[in-house]
Coordinates of C-alpha atoms in Angstrom, one line a residue:
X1 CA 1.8 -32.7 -2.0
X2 CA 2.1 -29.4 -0.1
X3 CA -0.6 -28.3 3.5
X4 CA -4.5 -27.8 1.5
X5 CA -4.7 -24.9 4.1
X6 CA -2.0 -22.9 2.2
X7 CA -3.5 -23.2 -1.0
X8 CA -4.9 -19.7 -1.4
X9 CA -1.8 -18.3 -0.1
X10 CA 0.1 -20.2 -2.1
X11 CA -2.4 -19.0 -5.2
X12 CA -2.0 -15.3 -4.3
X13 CA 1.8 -15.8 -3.9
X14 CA 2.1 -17.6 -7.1
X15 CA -0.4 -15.2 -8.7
X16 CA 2.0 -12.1 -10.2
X17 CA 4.5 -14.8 -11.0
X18 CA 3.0 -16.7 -13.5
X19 CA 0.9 -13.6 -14.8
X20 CA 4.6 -12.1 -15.5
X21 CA 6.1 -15.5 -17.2
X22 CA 2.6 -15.6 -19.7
X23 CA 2.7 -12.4 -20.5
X24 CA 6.4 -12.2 -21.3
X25 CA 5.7 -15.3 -23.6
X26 CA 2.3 -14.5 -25.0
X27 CA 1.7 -10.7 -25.0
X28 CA -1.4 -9.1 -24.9
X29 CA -1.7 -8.3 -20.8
X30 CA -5.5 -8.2 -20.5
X31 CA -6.0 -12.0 -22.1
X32 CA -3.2 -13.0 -20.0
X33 CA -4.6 -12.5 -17.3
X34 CA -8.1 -13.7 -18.1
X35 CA -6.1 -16.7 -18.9
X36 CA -4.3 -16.6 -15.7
X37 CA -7.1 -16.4 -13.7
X38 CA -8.6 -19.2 -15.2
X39 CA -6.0 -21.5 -14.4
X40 CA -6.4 -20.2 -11.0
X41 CA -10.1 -21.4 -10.7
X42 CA -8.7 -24.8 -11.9
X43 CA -5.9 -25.3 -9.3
X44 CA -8.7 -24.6 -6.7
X45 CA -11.0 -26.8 -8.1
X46 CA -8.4 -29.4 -8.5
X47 CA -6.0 -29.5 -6.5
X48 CA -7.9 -30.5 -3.1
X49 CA -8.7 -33.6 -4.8
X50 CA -6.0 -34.3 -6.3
X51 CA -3.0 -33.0 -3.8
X52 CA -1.0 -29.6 -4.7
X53 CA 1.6 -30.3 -7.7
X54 CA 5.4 -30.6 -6.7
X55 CA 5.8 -27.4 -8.8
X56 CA 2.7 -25.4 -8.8
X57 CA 4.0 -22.4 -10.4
X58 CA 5.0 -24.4 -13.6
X59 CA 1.7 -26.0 -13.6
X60 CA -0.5 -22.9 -13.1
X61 CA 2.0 -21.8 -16.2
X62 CA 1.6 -24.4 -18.4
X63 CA -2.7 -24.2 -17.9
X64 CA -2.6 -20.4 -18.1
X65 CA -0.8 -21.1 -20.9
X66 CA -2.6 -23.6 -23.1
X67 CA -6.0 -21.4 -22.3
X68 CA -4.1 -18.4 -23.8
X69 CA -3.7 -20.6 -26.8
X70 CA -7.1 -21.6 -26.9
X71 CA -8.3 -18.3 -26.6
X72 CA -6.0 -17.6 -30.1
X73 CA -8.0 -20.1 -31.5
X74 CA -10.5 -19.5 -31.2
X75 CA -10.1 -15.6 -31.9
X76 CA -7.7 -16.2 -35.0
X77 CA -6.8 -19.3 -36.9
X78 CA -3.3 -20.1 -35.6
X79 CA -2.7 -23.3 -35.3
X80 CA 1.2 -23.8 -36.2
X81 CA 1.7 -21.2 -33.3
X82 CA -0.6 -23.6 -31.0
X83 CA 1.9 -26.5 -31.8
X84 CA 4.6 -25.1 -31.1
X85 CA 3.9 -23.4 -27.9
X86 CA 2.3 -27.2 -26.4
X87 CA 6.0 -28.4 -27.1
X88 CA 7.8 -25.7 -25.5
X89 CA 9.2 -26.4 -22.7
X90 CA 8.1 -24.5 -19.9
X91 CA 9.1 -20.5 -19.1
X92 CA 11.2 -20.0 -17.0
X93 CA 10.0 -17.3 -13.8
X94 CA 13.0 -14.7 -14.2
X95 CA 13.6 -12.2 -11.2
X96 CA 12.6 -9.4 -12.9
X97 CA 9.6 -10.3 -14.4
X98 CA 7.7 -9.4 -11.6
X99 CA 9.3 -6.1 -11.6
X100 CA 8.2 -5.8 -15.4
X101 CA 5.0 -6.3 -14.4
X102 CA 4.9 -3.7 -11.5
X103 CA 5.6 -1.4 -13.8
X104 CA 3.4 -2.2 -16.5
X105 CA 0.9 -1.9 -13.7
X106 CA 2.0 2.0 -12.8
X107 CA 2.1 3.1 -16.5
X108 CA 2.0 6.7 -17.0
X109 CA -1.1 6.6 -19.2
X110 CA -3.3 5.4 -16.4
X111 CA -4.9 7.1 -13.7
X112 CA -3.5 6.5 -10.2
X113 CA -6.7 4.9 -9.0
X114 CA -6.4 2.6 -12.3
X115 CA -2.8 2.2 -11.5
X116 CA -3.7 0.8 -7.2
X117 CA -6.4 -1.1 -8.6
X118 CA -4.5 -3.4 -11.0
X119 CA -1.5 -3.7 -9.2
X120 CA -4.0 -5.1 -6.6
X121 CA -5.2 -7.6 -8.9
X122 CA -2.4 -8.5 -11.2
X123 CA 0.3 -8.1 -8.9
X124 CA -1.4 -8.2 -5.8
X125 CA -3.0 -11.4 -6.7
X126 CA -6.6 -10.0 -5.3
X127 CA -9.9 -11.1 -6.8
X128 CA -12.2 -8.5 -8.3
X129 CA -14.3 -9.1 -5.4
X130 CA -11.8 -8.7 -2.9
X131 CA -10.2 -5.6 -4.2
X132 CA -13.9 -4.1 -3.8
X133 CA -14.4 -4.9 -0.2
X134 CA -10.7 -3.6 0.6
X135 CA -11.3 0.3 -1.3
X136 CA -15.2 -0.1 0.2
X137 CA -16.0 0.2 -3.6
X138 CA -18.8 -1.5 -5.8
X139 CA -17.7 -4.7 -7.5
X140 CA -19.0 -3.5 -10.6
X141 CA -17.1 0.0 -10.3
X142 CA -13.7 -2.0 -9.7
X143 CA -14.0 -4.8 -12.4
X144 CA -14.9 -1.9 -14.7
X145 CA -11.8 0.2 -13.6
X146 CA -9.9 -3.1 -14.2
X147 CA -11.3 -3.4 -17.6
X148 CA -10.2 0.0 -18.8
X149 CA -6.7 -0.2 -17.7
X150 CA -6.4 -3.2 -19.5
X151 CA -7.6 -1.5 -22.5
X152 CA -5.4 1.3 -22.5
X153 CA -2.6 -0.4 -21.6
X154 CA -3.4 -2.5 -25.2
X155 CA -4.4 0.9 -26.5
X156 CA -0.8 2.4 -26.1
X157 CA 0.9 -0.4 -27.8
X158 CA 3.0 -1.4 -24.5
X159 CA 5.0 -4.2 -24.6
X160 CA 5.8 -6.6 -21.5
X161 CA 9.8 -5.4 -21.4
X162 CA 11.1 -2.9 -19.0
X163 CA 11.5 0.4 -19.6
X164 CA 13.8 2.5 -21.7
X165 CA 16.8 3.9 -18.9
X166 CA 15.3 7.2 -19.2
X167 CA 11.9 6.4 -18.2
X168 CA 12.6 4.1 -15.6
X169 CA 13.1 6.6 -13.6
X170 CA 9.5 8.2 -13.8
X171 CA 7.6 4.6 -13.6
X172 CA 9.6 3.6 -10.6
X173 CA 8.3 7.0 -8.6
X174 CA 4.9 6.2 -9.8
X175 CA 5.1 2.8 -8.2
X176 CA 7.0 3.9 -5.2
X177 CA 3.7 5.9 -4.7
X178 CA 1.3 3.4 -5.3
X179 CA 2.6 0.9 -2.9
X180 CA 2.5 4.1 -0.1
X181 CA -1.4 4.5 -1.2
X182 CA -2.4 1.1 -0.8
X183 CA -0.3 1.0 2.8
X184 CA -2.1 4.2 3.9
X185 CA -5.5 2.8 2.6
X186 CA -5.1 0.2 4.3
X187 CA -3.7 1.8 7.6
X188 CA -6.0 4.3 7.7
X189 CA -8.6 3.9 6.2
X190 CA -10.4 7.1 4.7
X191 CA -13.6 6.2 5.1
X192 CA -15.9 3.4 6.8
X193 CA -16.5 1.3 10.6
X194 CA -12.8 -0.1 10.1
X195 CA -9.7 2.3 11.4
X196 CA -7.7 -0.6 9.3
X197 CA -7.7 -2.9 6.3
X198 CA -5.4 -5.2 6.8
X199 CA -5.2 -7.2 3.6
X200 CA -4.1 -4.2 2.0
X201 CA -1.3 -2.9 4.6
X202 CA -0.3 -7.0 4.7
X203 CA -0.3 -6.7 0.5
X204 CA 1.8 -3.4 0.5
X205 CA 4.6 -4.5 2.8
X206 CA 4.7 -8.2 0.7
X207 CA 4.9 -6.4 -2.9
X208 CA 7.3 -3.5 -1.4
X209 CA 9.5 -6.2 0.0
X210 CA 9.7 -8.5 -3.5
X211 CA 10.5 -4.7 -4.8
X212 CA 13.1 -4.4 -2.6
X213 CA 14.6 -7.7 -3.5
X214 CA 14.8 -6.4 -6.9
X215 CA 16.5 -3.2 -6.6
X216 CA 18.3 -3.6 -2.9
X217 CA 20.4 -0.2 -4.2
X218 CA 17.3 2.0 -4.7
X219 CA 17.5 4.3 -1.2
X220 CA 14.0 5.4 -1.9
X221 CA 12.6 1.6 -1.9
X222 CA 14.3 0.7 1.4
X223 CA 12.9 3.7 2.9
X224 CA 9.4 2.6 1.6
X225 CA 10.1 -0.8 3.3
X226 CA 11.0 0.6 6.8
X227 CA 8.4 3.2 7.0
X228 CA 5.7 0.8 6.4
X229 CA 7.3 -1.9 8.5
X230 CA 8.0 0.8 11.8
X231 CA 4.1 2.2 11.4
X232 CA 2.8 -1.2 11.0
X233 CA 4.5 -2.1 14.3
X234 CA 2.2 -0.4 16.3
X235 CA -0.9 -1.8 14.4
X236 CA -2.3 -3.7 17.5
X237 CA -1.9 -1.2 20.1
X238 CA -4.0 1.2 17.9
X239 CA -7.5 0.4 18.3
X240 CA -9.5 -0.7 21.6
X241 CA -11.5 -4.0 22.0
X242 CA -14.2 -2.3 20.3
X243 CA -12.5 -1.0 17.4
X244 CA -12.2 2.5 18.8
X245 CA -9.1 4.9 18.4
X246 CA -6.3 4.8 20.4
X247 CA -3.8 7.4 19.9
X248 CA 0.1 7.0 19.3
X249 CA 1.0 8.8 22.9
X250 CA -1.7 6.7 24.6
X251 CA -1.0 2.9 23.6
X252 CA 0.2 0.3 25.5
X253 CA 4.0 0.5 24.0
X254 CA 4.7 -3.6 24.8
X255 CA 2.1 -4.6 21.9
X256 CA 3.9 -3.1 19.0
X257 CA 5.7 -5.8 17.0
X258 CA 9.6 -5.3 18.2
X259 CA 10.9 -7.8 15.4
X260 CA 9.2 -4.8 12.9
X261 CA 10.3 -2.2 14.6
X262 CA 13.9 -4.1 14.9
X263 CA 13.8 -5.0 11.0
X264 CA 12.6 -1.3 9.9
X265 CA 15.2 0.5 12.0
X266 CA 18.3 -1.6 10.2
X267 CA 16.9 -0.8 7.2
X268 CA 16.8 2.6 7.4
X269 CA 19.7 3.1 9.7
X270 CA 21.4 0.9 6.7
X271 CA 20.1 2.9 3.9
X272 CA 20.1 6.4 5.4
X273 CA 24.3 5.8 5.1
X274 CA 24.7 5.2 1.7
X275 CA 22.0 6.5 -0.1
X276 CA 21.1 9.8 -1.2
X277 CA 18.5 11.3 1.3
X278 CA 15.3 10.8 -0.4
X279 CA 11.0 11.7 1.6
X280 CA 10.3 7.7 2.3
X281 CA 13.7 7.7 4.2
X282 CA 12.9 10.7 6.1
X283 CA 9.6 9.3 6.7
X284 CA 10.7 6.4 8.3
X285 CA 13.3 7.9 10.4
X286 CA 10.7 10.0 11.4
X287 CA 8.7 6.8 12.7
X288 CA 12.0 4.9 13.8
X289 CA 12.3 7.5 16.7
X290 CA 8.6 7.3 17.8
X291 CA 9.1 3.8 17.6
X292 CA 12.3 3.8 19.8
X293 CA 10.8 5.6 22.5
X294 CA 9.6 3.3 25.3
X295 CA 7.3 6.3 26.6
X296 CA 5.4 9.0 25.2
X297 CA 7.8 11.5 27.4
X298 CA 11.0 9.7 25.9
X299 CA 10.1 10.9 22.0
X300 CA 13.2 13.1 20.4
X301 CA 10.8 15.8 19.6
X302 CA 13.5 18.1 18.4
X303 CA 14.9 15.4 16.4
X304 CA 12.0 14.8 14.6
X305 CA 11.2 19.1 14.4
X306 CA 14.4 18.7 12.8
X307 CA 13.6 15.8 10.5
X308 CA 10.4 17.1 9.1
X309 CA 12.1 20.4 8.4
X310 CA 14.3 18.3 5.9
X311 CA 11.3 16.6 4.6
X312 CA 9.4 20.0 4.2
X313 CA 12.5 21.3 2.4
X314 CA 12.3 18.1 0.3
X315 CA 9.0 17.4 -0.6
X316 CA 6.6 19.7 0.8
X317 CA 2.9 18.9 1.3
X318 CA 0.2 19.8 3.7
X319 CA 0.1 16.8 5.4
X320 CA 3.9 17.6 6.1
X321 CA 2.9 20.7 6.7
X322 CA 0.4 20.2 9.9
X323 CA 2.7 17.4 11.5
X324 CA 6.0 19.8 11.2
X325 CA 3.3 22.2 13.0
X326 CA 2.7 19.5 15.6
X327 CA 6.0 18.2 16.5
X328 CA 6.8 22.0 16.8
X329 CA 4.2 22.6 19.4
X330 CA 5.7 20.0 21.1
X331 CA 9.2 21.8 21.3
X332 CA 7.9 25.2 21.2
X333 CA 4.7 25.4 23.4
X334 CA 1.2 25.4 22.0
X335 CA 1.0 28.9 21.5
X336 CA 3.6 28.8 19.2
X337 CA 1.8 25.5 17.3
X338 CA -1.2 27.8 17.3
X339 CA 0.3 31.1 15.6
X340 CA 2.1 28.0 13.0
X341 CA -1.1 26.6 12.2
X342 CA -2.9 29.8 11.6
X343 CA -0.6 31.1 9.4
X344 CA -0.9 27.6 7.3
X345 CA -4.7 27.6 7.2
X346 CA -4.2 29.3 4.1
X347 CA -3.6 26.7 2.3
X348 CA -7.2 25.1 0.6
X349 CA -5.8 21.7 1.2
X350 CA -5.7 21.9 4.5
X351 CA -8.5 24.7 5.5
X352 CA -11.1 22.2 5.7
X353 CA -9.2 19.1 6.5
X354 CA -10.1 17.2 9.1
X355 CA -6.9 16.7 10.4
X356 CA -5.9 20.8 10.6
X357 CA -9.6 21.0 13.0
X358 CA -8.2 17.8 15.0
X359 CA -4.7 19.7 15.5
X360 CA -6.2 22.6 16.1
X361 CA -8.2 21.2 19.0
X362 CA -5.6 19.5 20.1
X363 CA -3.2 22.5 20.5
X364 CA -6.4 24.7 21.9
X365 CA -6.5 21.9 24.5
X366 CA -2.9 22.0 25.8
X367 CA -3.7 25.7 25.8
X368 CA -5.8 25.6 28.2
X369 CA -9.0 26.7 26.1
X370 CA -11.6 23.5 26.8
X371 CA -14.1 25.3 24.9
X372 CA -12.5 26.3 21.8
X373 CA -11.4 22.9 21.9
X374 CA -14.4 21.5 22.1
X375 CA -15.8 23.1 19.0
X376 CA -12.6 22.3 16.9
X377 CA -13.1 18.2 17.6
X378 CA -16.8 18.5 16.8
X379 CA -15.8 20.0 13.6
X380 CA -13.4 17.0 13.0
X381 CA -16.0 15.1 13.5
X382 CA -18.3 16.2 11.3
X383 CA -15.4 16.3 8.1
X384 CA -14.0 13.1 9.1
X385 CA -15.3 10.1 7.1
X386 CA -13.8 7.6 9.1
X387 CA -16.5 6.3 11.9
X388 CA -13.8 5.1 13.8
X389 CA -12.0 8.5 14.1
X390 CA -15.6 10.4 14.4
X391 CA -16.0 8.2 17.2
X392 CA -12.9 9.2 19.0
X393 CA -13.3 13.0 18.2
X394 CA -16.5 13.2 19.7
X395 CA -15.4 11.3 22.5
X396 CA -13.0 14.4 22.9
X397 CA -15.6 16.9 22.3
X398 CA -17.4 15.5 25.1
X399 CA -14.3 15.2 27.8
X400 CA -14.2 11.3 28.0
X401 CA -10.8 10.7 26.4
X402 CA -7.7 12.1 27.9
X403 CA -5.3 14.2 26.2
X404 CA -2.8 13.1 24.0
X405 CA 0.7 14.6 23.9
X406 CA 1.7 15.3 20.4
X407 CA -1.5 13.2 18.9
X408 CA -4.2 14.7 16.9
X409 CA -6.4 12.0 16.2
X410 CA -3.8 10.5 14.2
X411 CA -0.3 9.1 14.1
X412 CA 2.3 11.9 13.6
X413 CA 5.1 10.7 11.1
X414 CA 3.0 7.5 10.1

């Protein structure tokens, strides 16, 4: 019969799955789904009255399955295709199906935010609803999104198979990268009263994971896995009671998840020695030694100068960038972060950042210039869209919050 209490876990979970065996047998993505998420609503509706199925999967399958053939029907006379299909057997949920439909999800011709929002809801299993409260957006504005990445998806002519050899290549980085922007969204989020969005950081590590089921060889994937495992660790230490910010050096250390931290570090440790040395893996090594520290004054700071030199030689960026300038402050002195960060400033990216006036303050700080810091949090502040980091930079501004050692208002290798 299965525990009622599961059931929409067990909906979510069994979500991509069936999506991936309809649309393997059916074609045509966007009416699978509709059809999809129609047998959805019917196990809901059903099945606390009448107990969950032995094999749910097969019988979300066979629904979604018989309302795509109603929906051909009723769109096109085919009848002798109806038949058939209502005495085939069942499809059978192959492994990579799901990975199929990842991909499908990250095609090239769609925007990234097209590309986050349906893997959300096809993959992801999220409702239109719930996908809108997670990226603080309108309904409306998401189902629309939704809409048009179906249609272009139809409009290029893809078909539910996996990619040519030489493309895979391409649509596996795009993915990789979608997975890290719904962690980060959901980590920290850019704008709102919530420092976190857990559904989303919970939904990144579960679809990362299946992903790393799927291709256990791909260095870059296991990387992925352990850099969102290690930052996720230290989830509950990072905001107060009250929702306020609580940064890395100043958290109570025994509330980070060890069986995370423990599961991240063997994956990297694992992967860093027999894969090619790829950003994600640097990442999370980056982490796995802020994670390993049991104090703020135990952190490898040179180790991880050293690491984010390899990740700026590997895949530059400014966010890269200011926490290279950070964890070299930390070896070298302020001063030395300061000189660092003014040369940087240059960059448009990062000139009116939030995060370069928050490291800037920071650095100004340990300098020994209150005032100058002062004004550099305020200005944080103000760029900030995140209440819950506004909150803790004026806090700053204003003296009540102590210093952080190697913290800027944010997590430093996260």
């Amino acid at each position: 019969m299965g525990d009622l209490n599961e059931l929409p876990d067990l909906l979510r979970e069994c979500a991509p799955r069936v999506l991936a065996a309809v649309v393997r047998r059916y074609g045509d993505f966007e009416a699978c789904e509709d059809a999809v998420q129609e047998a959805l609503i019917a196990a809901a509706r059903q099945w606390p009255d009448t107990g969950i199925p032995e094999q749910p999967r097969s019988w979300l399958i066979t629904v979604a399955g018989r309302r795509r053939v109603e929906s051909v029907r009723n769109e096109v006379a085919r009848r002798r295709r109806e038949e058939a299909v209502r005495h085939d057997p069942v499809p059978e949920v192959r492994g990579d199906d799901e990975l199929t439909l990842l991909l499908l999800c990250c095609h090239p011709a769609l925007s990234v935010p097209a590309q986050v929002t349906l893997t959300l809801r096809a993959v992801g299993g999220l409702t239109t609803a719930e996908i809108a409260r997670a990226l603080l957006l309108p309904e409306a504005t998401v189902g629309q999104r939704i809409s048009r990445a179906k249609q272009r998806i139809r409009d290029t002519g893809t078909r539910f198979e996996m990619p040519a050899p030489d493309q895979l290549g391409e649509r596996l980085t795009a993915v990789r990268h979608v997975l890290y922007l719904i962690f980060n969204e959901g980590y920290t989020a850019s704008s709102g009263d919530a420092l976190n969005r857990v559904e989303l950081t919970r939904e990144a590590i579960r679809l990362t994971r299946q992903l790393h089921r799927r291709l256990p060889d791909d260095g870059e994937v296991a990387g992925l896995l352990a850099l969102m495992l290690l930052t996720d660790a230290r989830r509950p230490a990072r905001t107060g009671p009250d929702g306020s910010l609580i940064p890395l050096a100043e958290q109570d250390r025994s509330r980070w998840d060890p069986a995370a931290i423990a599961e991240g570090v063997a994956i990297v440790t694992d992967v860093l020695a027999r894969a090619p040395i790829g950003p994600f893996q640097l990442q999370a090594a980056i982490a796995a030694v802020h994670d390993e520290s049991a104090r703020p004054e135990d952190t490898d700071w040179p180790q991880i100068l050293a690491l984010y030199g390899m990740l700026h030689a590997l895949a530059p960026s400014p966010m890269v960038t200011l926490n290279r300038i950070v964890a070299g402050a930390m070896v070298d002195g302020p001063a030395a972060g300061l000189a660092a960060l003014n040369r940087a400033a240059g960059d448009p990216v990062l000139a009116r950042h939030h995060r370069t006036a928050a490291v800037r303050a920071h650095l100004l700080e340990l300098a020994g210039d209150r005032a100058g810091a002062r004004e550099q949090y305020r200005l944080a502040a103000r760029l900030t869209l995140s209440r819950p980091e506004q909150r803790y930079l004026e806090s700053r501004a204003a003296g009540r919050t102590p210093a952080a050692g190697g913290e800027a208002g944010h997590d430093p290798g996260a």
